[in-house]
Amino acid sequence: MSDNERVILAYSGGLDTSCILVWLIEKGYDVICYLANIGQNEDFSSAEAKALRLGAKKIIIEDLRDSFLNDYVWPSIRGGLIYEDRYLLGTSLARPCIASGLVRAAIRENAKFISHGATGKGNDQVRFELACYSLHPTVKIIAPWRLPEFFERFVGRQALFEYAAANDIPLPVTPKNPWSCDANLMHISYESGILENPDQEAPESLYQMTSSTETAPSDPTILEITFDKGNPVSLMNIQTEEAITEQLALFVSLNEIAGRHGIGRIDIVENRFLGLKSRGIYETPAGTVLYHAHLDLEALTMDREVRKIKQQLQQKMADLVYCGFWFSPEFDFIRQCVDTSQKCVNGIVRVSLFKGQVRILGRRSQLSLYNQELVSMDAHGGYDPVDAGGFIRAHAVRLKEYYRVQTETE
């Protein structure tokens, strides 16, 4: 390798990073491409050949699927993380995982610089850079989309297409269908192009992980999902009696089954960390099923007051993940609290997957806090109705006084 400065480029082989690879070489850097396998459906051999043909000195392809699942996805499921009530954070979770790989590569290769293709208007620049600085405080970041010499030359995606054509850079997208697509084990996200109009319906051809409800099977699939301390540990197909316990295989299988039933599509406008609103389309089949099943099991096994506190913490935790603070003291503190809440979230949830819907059919647990005898309408069960009367009277006094004051002030 030459004496030029080395830079590790977070490389996907898409429009932006392919052009950035060639641009960095033009600027005199020795570029080492880093491509993480986090479950996306990709031809890694072709990506490697392309990077080397375009001038990369080396390409590192690292299989991070197990790490992504165990260190990022499962904590998200345990936490019940969801941003703005709908987004299950598939991209947000992937970025700190990839950043960890970038930092390891930079240290091994003695590279002073890490570069990425995240736009200057988006969240990913924040996620990548905060993670890299947390793990490698002395590293320097090259963010082309924030450099005037880059964004003044490439005003938009059309300029990148022209640059790619001039430099013989093959691309997986075309100007006709220029939406951006980001995939990993947990989800696929789509944005840009015609999707920037929030009133423009996405074409059915866009979706890759999920069937439409019209073409989904006409019969439901019934599954039993076993959790241990909030983690999914077994997937049982009731119809076929097939059980899967290996973690990666479990998630991949659930993605396939739920996707076939059209589960996990959302089309939302969300609030980016930088203050902009953006329109995103997401497919998260397995994550959607696990979110609902885990939530249901928590209701059965978790103390009421602990669950109230956990609900507050998980909202803060989701915001931190979305905004790029995975490696932060505040996130570490909340994560430990949330994980403590999961020690009794053990049991089995039975779900029906059908035409885009996840329906809970039943749940059971040896650590259940549900007492059928105590709550029964047909048996006394040791419950004293007088106590309930006292509880009602105490709150009735409070409410009557509150609304008396409200009435007098109107």
Short mmCIF file of C-alpha atoms in Angstrom, two decimals, residues 80-90 186-187 198 264-271 277-285 287-288 291-292 315 318-319 322:
data_model
loop_
_atom_site.label_atom_id
_atom_site.label_comp_id
_atom_site.label_asym_id
_atom_site.label_seq_id
_atom_site.Cartn_x
_atom_site.Cartn_y
_atom_site.Cartn_z
CA GLY A 80 -39.99 -2.81 23.51
CA LEU A 81 -38.33 -0.02 21.57
CA ILE A 82 -40.47 1.89 19.11
CA TYR A 83 -39.91 5.46 17.90
CA GLU A 84 -42.89 7.81 17.61
CA ASP A 85 -45.28 4.89 18.21
CA ARG A 86 -44.57 3.15 14.88
CA TYR A 87 -40.93 2.80 13.84
CA LEU A 88 -39.11 -0.28 15.18
CA LEU A 89 -35.66 1.26 14.59
CA GLY A 90 -34.17 -1.26 12.15
CA MET A 186 -34.39 -6.72 10.85
CA HIS A 187 -35.89 -4.61 8.10
CA PRO A 198 -45.77 12.12 1.41
CA GLY A 264 -44.65 -5.35 9.16
CA ARG A 265 -45.28 -2.68 6.51
CA ILE A 266 -45.49 0.93 7.65
CA ASP A 267 -45.50 4.19 5.71
CA ILE A 268 -44.77 7.14 8.01
CA VAL A 269 -43.61 10.71 8.34
CA GLU A 270 -41.11 10.91 11.19
CA ASN A 271 -39.15 13.61 12.98
CA LYS A 277 -39.54 15.70 8.89
CA SER A 278 -38.99 12.81 6.51
CA ARG A 279 -41.15 10.20 4.85
CA GLY A 280 -39.98 6.61 5.25
CA ILE A 281 -41.39 3.23 4.28
CA TYR A 282 -40.33 0.23 6.33
CA GLU A 283 -40.79 -3.53 6.26
CA THR A 284 -40.13 -5.21 9.61
CA PRO A 285 -41.89 -8.60 9.61
CA GLY A 287 -39.63 -7.46 14.53
CA THR A 288 -43.33 -6.59 14.39
CA TYR A 291 -42.79 -6.62 19.51
CA HIS A 292 -46.44 -7.60 19.99
CA GLN A 315 -39.48 5.72 25.33
CA ALA A 318 -35.92 4.50 21.82
CA ASP A 319 -35.20 8.22 21.39
CA TYR A 322 -32.89 6.86 17.02
#
